Amino acid sequence: MVDSTTADPATAASATAAPVATQATARPAATADAPPTPRRRADAQRNRDALVEAARSAFTEGGADASLEAIARRAGVGIGTLYRHFPTRSSLVSAVHESGIDALTASVEPLLAEHPPAVALRRWLDGYTEFFSTKRGMAEALREAADAGALSPTNTHARVTASIDALLSAGKDAGEIRDDARADDVTTALVGVFLSTRDAADPAQVGRLVELVLAGIRA
């Protein structure tokens, strides 16, 4: 019988080397990707904002069929960056639309802080008119985005009406707006103005009609 302490040296070496080989070839545990740094997040937000602004200008000038490559160039980024932020044309159209609504709703308080309510309302409506002129070039794309669930016309209407209501309330408190003026009526009247003048030969007609709406609600 062979004593294990006197076993073949080659066999013993092989037995002791195996764990070493296993250890040498073991793969390190996978680690999660590091979260983006504040600078990377800020750069990404700047790129997104630049793309939305470039798209707004392009859609206003040439409609929603504007070249995505041209929009990326206008924003100073590559087409890959555009697609990382907006995988589809509908998602870009929706972002342009939502950014316009965000700007309109955010402007109510600063306008009221700077101007009398009736003037603040007129300035806000100027912004809404400009916003709607952008939407004209995007009409078909907006319908497609709504059908795809990328945006909600009902939510847009509610946010616009809420902004108008805040302006009307301030005007009523100041005695500048009729007490019976309703925000939903004003919103409906304005949408009627914008839709009925889509193909108007006189660009100034929109402003005149908006002024008539305002004249009807002034105290």
PDB file of C-alpha atoms in Angstrom:
ATOM      1  CA  MET A   1       0.000   0.000   0.000  1.00  0.00           C
ATOM      2  CA  VAL A   2       1.381   3.383  -0.996  1.00  0.00           C
ATOM      3  CA  ASP A   3       1.411   6.125   1.650  1.00  0.00           C
ATOM      4  CA  SER A   4      -0.359   9.280   0.422  1.00  0.00           C
ATOM      5  CA  THR A   5       2.487  11.329   1.773  1.00  0.00           C
ATOM      6  CA  THR A   6       4.833   9.647  -0.719  1.00  0.00           C
ATOM      7  CA  ALA A   7       2.578   9.940  -3.778  1.00  0.00           C
ATOM      8  CA  ASP A   8       4.013  10.689  -7.214  1.00  0.00           C
ATOM      9  CA  PRO A   9       5.370  14.273  -7.161  1.00  0.00           C
ATOM     10  CA  ALA A  10       3.832  15.010 -10.600  1.00  0.00           C
ATOM     11  CA  THR A  11       0.391  13.983  -9.371  1.00  0.00           C
ATOM     12  CA  ALA A  12       0.745  16.115  -6.265  1.00  0.00           C
ATOM     13  CA  ALA A  13       1.895  19.102  -8.305  1.00  0.00           C
ATOM     14  CA  SER A  14      -1.070  18.718 -10.641  1.00  0.00           C
ATOM     15  CA  ALA A  15      -3.482  18.566  -7.721  1.00  0.00           C
ATOM     16  CA  THR A  16      -2.111  21.708  -6.121  1.00  0.00           C
ATOM     17  CA  ALA A  17      -1.819  23.631  -9.411  1.00  0.00           C
ATOM     18  CA  ALA A  18      -5.462  23.164 -10.421  1.00  0.00           C
ATOM     19  CA  PRO A  19      -6.918  25.703  -7.995  1.00  0.00           C
ATOM     20  CA  VAL A  20      -4.272  28.215  -9.060  1.00  0.00           C
ATOM     21  CA  ALA A  21      -5.220  27.812 -12.733  1.00  0.00           C
ATOM     22  CA  THR A  22      -8.903  28.157 -11.912  1.00  0.00           C
ATOM     23  CA  GLN A  23      -8.205  31.299  -9.949  1.00  0.00           C
ATOM     24  CA  ALA A  24      -6.107  32.765 -12.758  1.00  0.00           C
ATOM     25  CA  THR A  25      -8.807  32.287 -15.397  1.00  0.00           C
ATOM     26  CA  ALA A  26     -11.774  33.378 -13.284  1.00  0.00           C
ATOM     27  CA  ARG A  27     -13.632  36.413 -14.700  1.00  0.00           C
ATOM     28  CA  PRO A  28     -14.246  39.391 -12.449  1.00  0.00           C
ATOM     29  CA  ALA A  29     -17.847  39.969 -11.425  1.00  0.00           C
ATOM     30  CA  ALA A  30     -19.767  42.257 -13.785  1.00  0.00           C
ATOM     31  CA  THR A  31     -20.236  45.785 -12.522  1.00  0.00           C
ATOM     32  CA  ALA A  32     -23.087  48.134 -13.358  1.00  0.00           C
ATOM     33  CA  ASP A  33     -22.394  51.061 -15.661  1.00  0.00           C
ATOM     34  CA  ALA A  34     -21.499  54.195 -13.786  1.00  0.00           C
ATOM     35  CA  PRO A  35     -24.358  56.706 -13.620  1.00  0.00           C
ATOM     36  CA  PRO A  36     -24.011  59.760 -15.869  1.00  0.00           C
ATOM     37  CA  THR A  37     -22.132  62.636 -14.325  1.00  0.00           C
ATOM     38  CA  PRO A  38     -23.844  66.013 -13.823  1.00  0.00           C
ATOM     39  CA  ARG A  39     -21.846  67.369 -16.753  1.00  0.00           C
ATOM     40  CA  ARG A  40     -23.007  64.548 -19.038  1.00  0.00           C
ATOM     41  CA  ARG A  41     -26.605  65.130 -17.971  1.00  0.00           C
ATOM     42  CA  ALA A  42     -26.264  68.873 -18.583  1.00  0.00           C
ATOM     43  CA  ASP A  43     -24.740  68.268 -22.020  1.00  0.00           C
ATOM     44  CA  ALA A  44     -27.560  65.880 -22.912  1.00  0.00           C
ATOM     45  CA  GLN A  45     -30.181  68.414 -21.805  1.00  0.00           C
ATOM     46  CA  ARG A  46     -28.522  71.171 -23.846  1.00  0.00           C
ATOM     47  CA  ASN A  47     -28.511  68.922 -26.904  1.00  0.00           C
ATOM     48  CA  ARG A  48     -32.170  68.067 -26.389  1.00  0.00           C
ATOM     49  CA  ASP A  49     -33.141  71.725 -25.962  1.00  0.00           C
ATOM     50  CA  ALA A  50     -31.161  72.676 -29.079  1.00  0.00           C
ATOM     51  CA  LEU A  51     -32.893  69.956 -31.093  1.00  0.00           C
ATOM     52  CA  VAL A  52     -36.354  71.058 -29.955  1.00  0.00           C
ATOM     53  CA  GLU A  53     -35.618  74.691 -30.831  1.00  0.00           C
ATOM     54  CA  ALA A  54     -34.146  73.749 -34.208  1.00  0.00           C
ATOM     55  CA  ALA A  55     -37.149  71.542 -34.946  1.00  0.00           C
ATOM     56  CA  ARG A  56     -39.569  74.314 -33.978  1.00  0.00           C
ATOM     57  CA  SER A  57     -37.926  76.688 -36.445  1.00  0.00           C
ATOM     58  CA  ALA A  58     -37.734  74.041 -39.175  1.00  0.00           C
ATOM     59  CA  PHE A  59     -41.364  72.983 -38.741  1.00  0.00           C
ATOM     60  CA  THR A  60     -42.546  76.604 -38.762  1.00  0.00           C
ATOM     61  CA  GLU A  61     -40.637  77.339 -41.953  1.00  0.00           C
ATOM     62  CA  GLY A  62     -41.154  74.136 -43.894  1.00  0.00           C
ATOM     63  CA  GLY A  63     -43.752  71.996 -42.158  1.00  0.00           C
ATOM     64  CA  ALA A  64     -43.302  68.801 -40.180  1.00  0.00           C
ATOM     65  CA  ASP A  65     -41.705  67.025 -43.159  1.00  0.00           C
ATOM     66  CA  ALA A  66     -38.515  69.013 -42.610  1.00  0.00           C
ATOM     67  CA  SER A  67     -35.384  66.880 -42.908  1.00  0.00           C
ATOM     68  CA  LEU A  68     -34.271  65.397 -39.599  1.00  0.00           C
ATOM     69  CA  GLU A  69     -30.675  65.582 -40.798  1.00  0.00           C
ATOM     70  CA  ALA A  70     -31.120  69.315 -41.419  1.00  0.00           C
ATOM     71  CA  ILE A  71     -32.614  69.740 -37.946  1.00  0.00           C
ATOM     72  CA  ALA A  72     -29.631  67.952 -36.389  1.00  0.00           C
ATOM     73  CA  ARG A  73     -27.208  70.183 -38.316  1.00  0.00           C
ATOM     74  CA  ARG A  74     -29.154  73.250 -37.261  1.00  0.00           C
ATOM     75  CA  ALA A  75     -28.878  72.148 -33.631  1.00  0.00           C
ATOM     76  CA  GLY A  76     -25.147  71.516 -34.007  1.00  0.00           C
ATOM     77  CA  VAL A  77     -25.334  67.791 -33.245  1.00  0.00           C
ATOM     78  CA  GLY A  78     -25.107  64.546 -35.185  1.00  0.00           C
ATOM     79  CA  ILE A  79     -28.107  62.617 -36.459  1.00  0.00           C
ATOM     80  CA  GLY A  80     -27.296  59.850 -33.961  1.00  0.00           C
ATOM     81  CA  THR A  81     -27.775  62.304 -31.094  1.00  0.00           C
ATOM     82  CA  LEU A  82     -31.152  63.301 -32.518  1.00  0.00           C
ATOM     83  CA  TYR A  83     -32.311  59.682 -32.663  1.00  0.00           C
ATOM     84  CA  ARG A  84     -31.073  58.988 -29.133  1.00  0.00           C
ATOM     85  CA  HIS A  85     -33.358  61.724 -27.841  1.00  0.00           C
ATOM     86  CA  PHE A  86     -36.194  61.290 -30.344  1.00  0.00           C
ATOM     87  CA  PRO A  87     -36.421  57.801 -31.874  1.00  0.00           C
ATOM     88  CA  THR A  88     -39.323  58.817 -34.143  1.00  0.00           C
ATOM     89  CA  ARG A  89     -40.466  61.949 -35.937  1.00  0.00           C
ATOM     90  CA  SER A  90     -43.668  61.846 -33.866  1.00  0.00           C
ATOM     91  CA  SER A  91     -41.686  61.990 -30.626  1.00  0.00           C
ATOM     92  CA  LEU A  92     -39.836  65.086 -31.874  1.00  0.00           C
ATOM     93  CA  VAL A  93     -43.074  66.742 -33.003  1.00  0.00           C
ATOM     94  CA  SER A  94     -44.607  65.998 -29.605  1.00  0.00           C
ATOM     95  CA  ALA A  95     -41.594  67.484 -27.799  1.00  0.00           C
ATOM     96  CA  VAL A  96     -41.850  70.705 -29.820  1.00  0.00           C
ATOM     97  CA  HIS A  97     -45.557  70.915 -29.027  1.00  0.00           C
ATOM     98  CA  GLU A  98     -45.106  70.241 -25.308  1.00  0.00           C
ATOM     99  CA  SER A  99     -42.263  72.735 -24.960  1.00  0.00           C
ATOM    100  CA  GLY A 100     -44.503  75.420 -26.452  1.00  0.00           C
ATOM    101  CA  ILE A 101     -47.293  74.646 -23.990  1.00  0.00           C
ATOM    102  CA  ASP A 102     -44.781  74.605 -21.122  1.00  0.00           C
ATOM    103  CA  ALA A 103     -43.541  78.069 -22.104  1.00  0.00           C
ATOM    104  CA  LEU A 104     -47.082  79.438 -22.341  1.00  0.00           C
ATOM    105  CA  THR A 105     -48.167  78.138 -18.948  1.00  0.00           C
ATOM    106  CA  ALA A 106     -44.935  79.290 -17.305  1.00  0.00           C
ATOM    107  CA  SER A 107     -45.354  82.828 -18.673  1.00  0.00           C
ATOM    108  CA  VAL A 108     -48.627  83.623 -16.878  1.00  0.00           C
ATOM    109  CA  GLU A 109     -47.218  84.636 -13.494  1.00  0.00           C
ATOM    110  CA  PRO A 110     -44.315  86.733 -14.866  1.00  0.00           C
ATOM    111  CA  LEU A 111     -46.702  88.599 -17.187  1.00  0.00           C
ATOM    112  CA  LEU A 112     -49.110  89.353 -14.347  1.00  0.00           C
ATOM    113  CA  ALA A 113     -46.223  90.498 -12.164  1.00  0.00           C
ATOM    114  CA  GLU A 114     -45.025  92.924 -14.838  1.00  0.00           C
ATOM    115  CA  HIS A 115     -48.254  94.221 -16.429  1.00  0.00           C
ATOM    116  CA  PRO A 116     -51.859  95.094 -15.570  1.00  0.00           C
ATOM    117  CA  PRO A 117     -54.074  92.016 -16.097  1.00  0.00           C
ATOM    118  CA  ALA A 118     -55.627  93.168 -19.390  1.00  0.00           C
ATOM    119  CA  VAL A 119     -52.190  93.890 -20.848  1.00  0.00           C
ATOM    120  CA  ALA A 120     -50.830  90.598 -19.493  1.00  0.00           C
ATOM    121  CA  LEU A 121     -53.714  88.772 -21.182  1.00  0.00           C
ATOM    122  CA  ARG A 122     -53.004  90.504 -24.498  1.00  0.00           C
ATOM    123  CA  ARG A 123     -49.297  89.651 -24.301  1.00  0.00           C
ATOM    124  CA  TRP A 124     -50.108  86.044 -23.442  1.00  0.00           C
ATOM    125  CA  LEU A 125     -52.476  85.795 -26.395  1.00  0.00           C
ATOM    126  CA  ASP A 126     -49.718  87.112 -28.657  1.00  0.00           C
ATOM    127  CA  GLY A 127     -47.610  84.177 -27.500  1.00  0.00           C
ATOM    128  CA  TYR A 128     -50.491  81.763 -27.999  1.00  0.00           C
ATOM    129  CA  THR A 129     -51.030  83.091 -31.520  1.00  0.00           C
ATOM    130  CA  GLU A 130     -47.352  82.539 -32.316  1.00  0.00           C
ATOM    131  CA  PHE A 131     -47.552  79.046 -30.839  1.00  0.00           C
ATOM    132  CA  PHE A 132     -50.535  78.241 -33.026  1.00  0.00           C
ATOM    133  CA  SER A 133     -48.714  79.482 -36.129  1.00  0.00           C
ATOM    134  CA  THR A 134     -46.031  76.881 -35.396  1.00  0.00           C
ATOM    135  CA  LYS A 135     -48.695  74.200 -35.045  1.00  0.00           C
ATOM    136  CA  ARG A 136     -50.046  74.959 -38.512  1.00  0.00           C
ATOM    137  CA  GLY A 137     -46.911  73.601 -40.114  1.00  0.00           C
ATOM    138  CA  MET A 138     -47.161  70.547 -37.877  1.00  0.00           C
ATOM    139  CA  ALA A 139     -50.895  69.857 -38.175  1.00  0.00           C
ATOM    140  CA  GLU A 140     -50.680  66.483 -39.905  1.00  0.00           C
ATOM    141  CA  ALA A 141     -47.730  65.351 -37.792  1.00  0.00           C
ATOM    142  CA  LEU A 142     -49.565  66.385 -34.611  1.00  0.00           C
ATOM    143  CA  ARG A 143     -52.577  64.331 -35.641  1.00  0.00           C
ATOM    144  CA  GLU A 144     -50.307  61.345 -36.219  1.00  0.00           C
ATOM    145  CA  ALA A 145     -48.617  61.898 -32.844  1.00  0.00           C
ATOM    146  CA  ALA A 146     -52.008  62.077 -31.132  1.00  0.00           C
ATOM    147  CA  ASP A 147     -53.139  58.890 -32.887  1.00  0.00           C
ATOM    148  CA  ALA A 148     -49.941  57.198 -31.716  1.00  0.00           C
ATOM    149  CA  GLY A 149     -50.553  58.367 -28.143  1.00  0.00           C
ATOM    150  CA  ALA A 150     -47.478  60.615 -28.133  1.00  0.00           C
ATOM    151  CA  LEU A 151     -49.528  63.639 -27.032  1.00  0.00           C
ATOM    152  CA  SER A 152     -52.957  64.421 -25.626  1.00  0.00           C
ATOM    153  CA  PRO A 153     -55.069  67.192 -27.230  1.00  0.00           C
ATOM    154  CA  THR A 154     -57.346  67.065 -24.185  1.00  0.00           C
ATOM    155  CA  ASN A 155     -54.431  67.807 -21.873  1.00  0.00           C
ATOM    156  CA  THR A 156     -53.301  70.667 -24.121  1.00  0.00           C
ATOM    157  CA  HIS A 157     -56.776  72.215 -24.104  1.00  0.00           C
ATOM    158  CA  ALA A 158     -56.979  71.916 -20.315  1.00  0.00           C
ATOM    159  CA  ARG A 159     -53.602  73.587 -19.766  1.00  0.00           C
ATOM    160  CA  VAL A 160     -54.384  76.450 -22.152  1.00  0.00           C
ATOM    161  CA  THR A 161     -57.783  76.998 -20.531  1.00  0.00           C
ATOM    162  CA  ALA A 162     -56.232  76.991 -17.046  1.00  0.00           C
ATOM    163  CA  SER A 163     -53.751  79.677 -18.120  1.00  0.00           C
ATOM    164  CA  ILE A 164     -56.508  81.835 -19.589  1.00  0.00           C
ATOM    165  CA  ASP A 165     -58.597  81.346 -16.451  1.00  0.00           C
ATOM    166  CA  ALA A 166     -55.764  82.656 -14.262  1.00  0.00           C
ATOM    167  CA  LEU A 167     -55.434  85.739 -16.469  1.00  0.00           C
ATOM    168  CA  LEU A 168     -59.188  86.342 -16.542  1.00  0.00           C
ATOM    169  CA  SER A 169     -59.454  85.978 -12.766  1.00  0.00           C
ATOM    170  CA  ALA A 170     -56.771  88.608 -12.255  1.00  0.00           C
ATOM    171  CA  GLY A 171     -58.546  90.875 -14.734  1.00  0.00           C
ATOM    172  CA  LYS A 172     -61.887  90.461 -12.965  1.00  0.00           C
ATOM    173  CA  ASP A 173     -60.315  91.276  -9.603  1.00  0.00           C
ATOM    174  CA  ALA A 174     -58.854  94.445 -11.132  1.00  0.00           C
ATOM    175  CA  GLY A 175     -62.161  95.401 -12.758  1.00  0.00           C
ATOM    176  CA  GLU A 176     -60.668  95.100 -16.254  1.00  0.00           C
ATOM    177  CA  ILE A 177     -62.490  91.954 -17.425  1.00  0.00           C
ATOM    178  CA  ARG A 178     -66.213  91.208 -17.412  1.00  0.00           C
ATOM    179  CA  ASP A 179     -67.363  89.033 -14.528  1.00  0.00           C
ATOM    180  CA  ASP A 180     -69.211  86.676 -16.872  1.00  0.00           C
ATOM    181  CA  ALA A 181     -66.178  85.978 -19.087  1.00  0.00           C
ATOM    182  CA  ARG A 182     -65.412  82.245 -19.069  1.00  0.00           C
ATOM    183  CA  ALA A 183     -62.034  80.737 -19.854  1.00  0.00           C
ATOM    184  CA  ASP A 184     -63.473  77.805 -21.804  1.00  0.00           C
ATOM    185  CA  ASP A 185     -65.484  80.207 -23.992  1.00  0.00           C
ATOM    186  CA  VAL A 186     -62.383  82.283 -24.712  1.00  0.00           C
ATOM    187  CA  THR A 187     -60.353  79.171 -25.560  1.00  0.00           C
ATOM    188  CA  THR A 188     -63.051  77.946 -27.945  1.00  0.00           C
ATOM    189  CA  ALA A 189     -63.312  81.366 -29.601  1.00  0.00           C
ATOM    190  CA  LEU A 190     -59.549  81.545 -30.095  1.00  0.00           C
ATOM    191  CA  VAL A 191     -59.343  78.058 -31.584  1.00  0.00           C
ATOM    192  CA  GLY A 192     -62.123  79.097 -33.970  1.00  0.00           C
ATOM    193  CA  VAL A 193     -60.112  82.172 -34.972  1.00  0.00           C
ATOM    194  CA  PHE A 194     -56.965  80.158 -35.589  1.00  0.00           C
ATOM    195  CA  LEU A 195     -58.669  77.390 -37.543  1.00  0.00           C
ATOM    196  CA  SER A 196     -60.734  79.748 -39.700  1.00  0.00           C
ATOM    197  CA  THR A 197     -57.671  81.765 -40.724  1.00  0.00           C
ATOM    198  CA  ARG A 198     -55.385  78.864 -41.648  1.00  0.00           C
ATOM    199  CA  ASP A 199     -55.435  79.854 -45.320  1.00  0.00           C
ATOM    200  CA  ALA A 200     -56.065  83.575 -44.879  1.00  0.00           C
ATOM    201  CA  ALA A 201     -54.358  85.777 -47.449  1.00  0.00           C
ATOM    202  CA  ASP A 202     -53.978  88.565 -44.880  1.00  0.00           C
ATOM    203  CA  PRO A 203     -51.656  87.538 -42.015  1.00  0.00           C
ATOM    204  CA  ALA A 204     -52.864  90.504 -39.945  1.00  0.00           C
ATOM    205  CA  GLN A 205     -56.392  89.116 -39.857  1.00  0.00           C
ATOM    206  CA  VAL A 206     -55.571  86.818 -36.940  1.00  0.00           C
ATOM    207  CA  GLY A 207     -54.503  89.751 -34.779  1.00  0.00           C
ATOM    208  CA  ARG A 208     -57.643  91.716 -35.602  1.00  0.00           C
ATOM    209  CA  LEU A 209     -59.894  88.793 -34.717  1.00  0.00           C
ATOM    210  CA  VAL A 210     -58.059  88.156 -31.451  1.00  0.00           C
ATOM    211  CA  GLU A 211     -58.554  91.825 -30.607  1.00  0.00           C
ATOM    212  CA  LEU A 212     -62.291  91.435 -31.250  1.00  0.00           C
ATOM    213  CA  VAL A 213     -62.384  88.523 -28.798  1.00  0.00           C
ATOM    214  CA  LEU A 214     -60.647  90.688 -26.211  1.00  0.00           C
ATOM    215  CA  ALA A 215     -63.010  93.595 -26.834  1.00  0.00           C
ATOM    216  CA  GLY A 216     -65.921  91.299 -26.063  1.00  0.00           C
ATOM    217  CA  ILE A 217     -64.653  90.417 -22.579  1.00  0.00           C
ATOM    218  CA  ARG A 218     -63.261  93.757 -21.412  1.00  0.00           C
ATOM    219  CA  ALA A 219     -65.220  95.443 -18.630  1.00  0.00           C
TER     220      ALA A 219
END
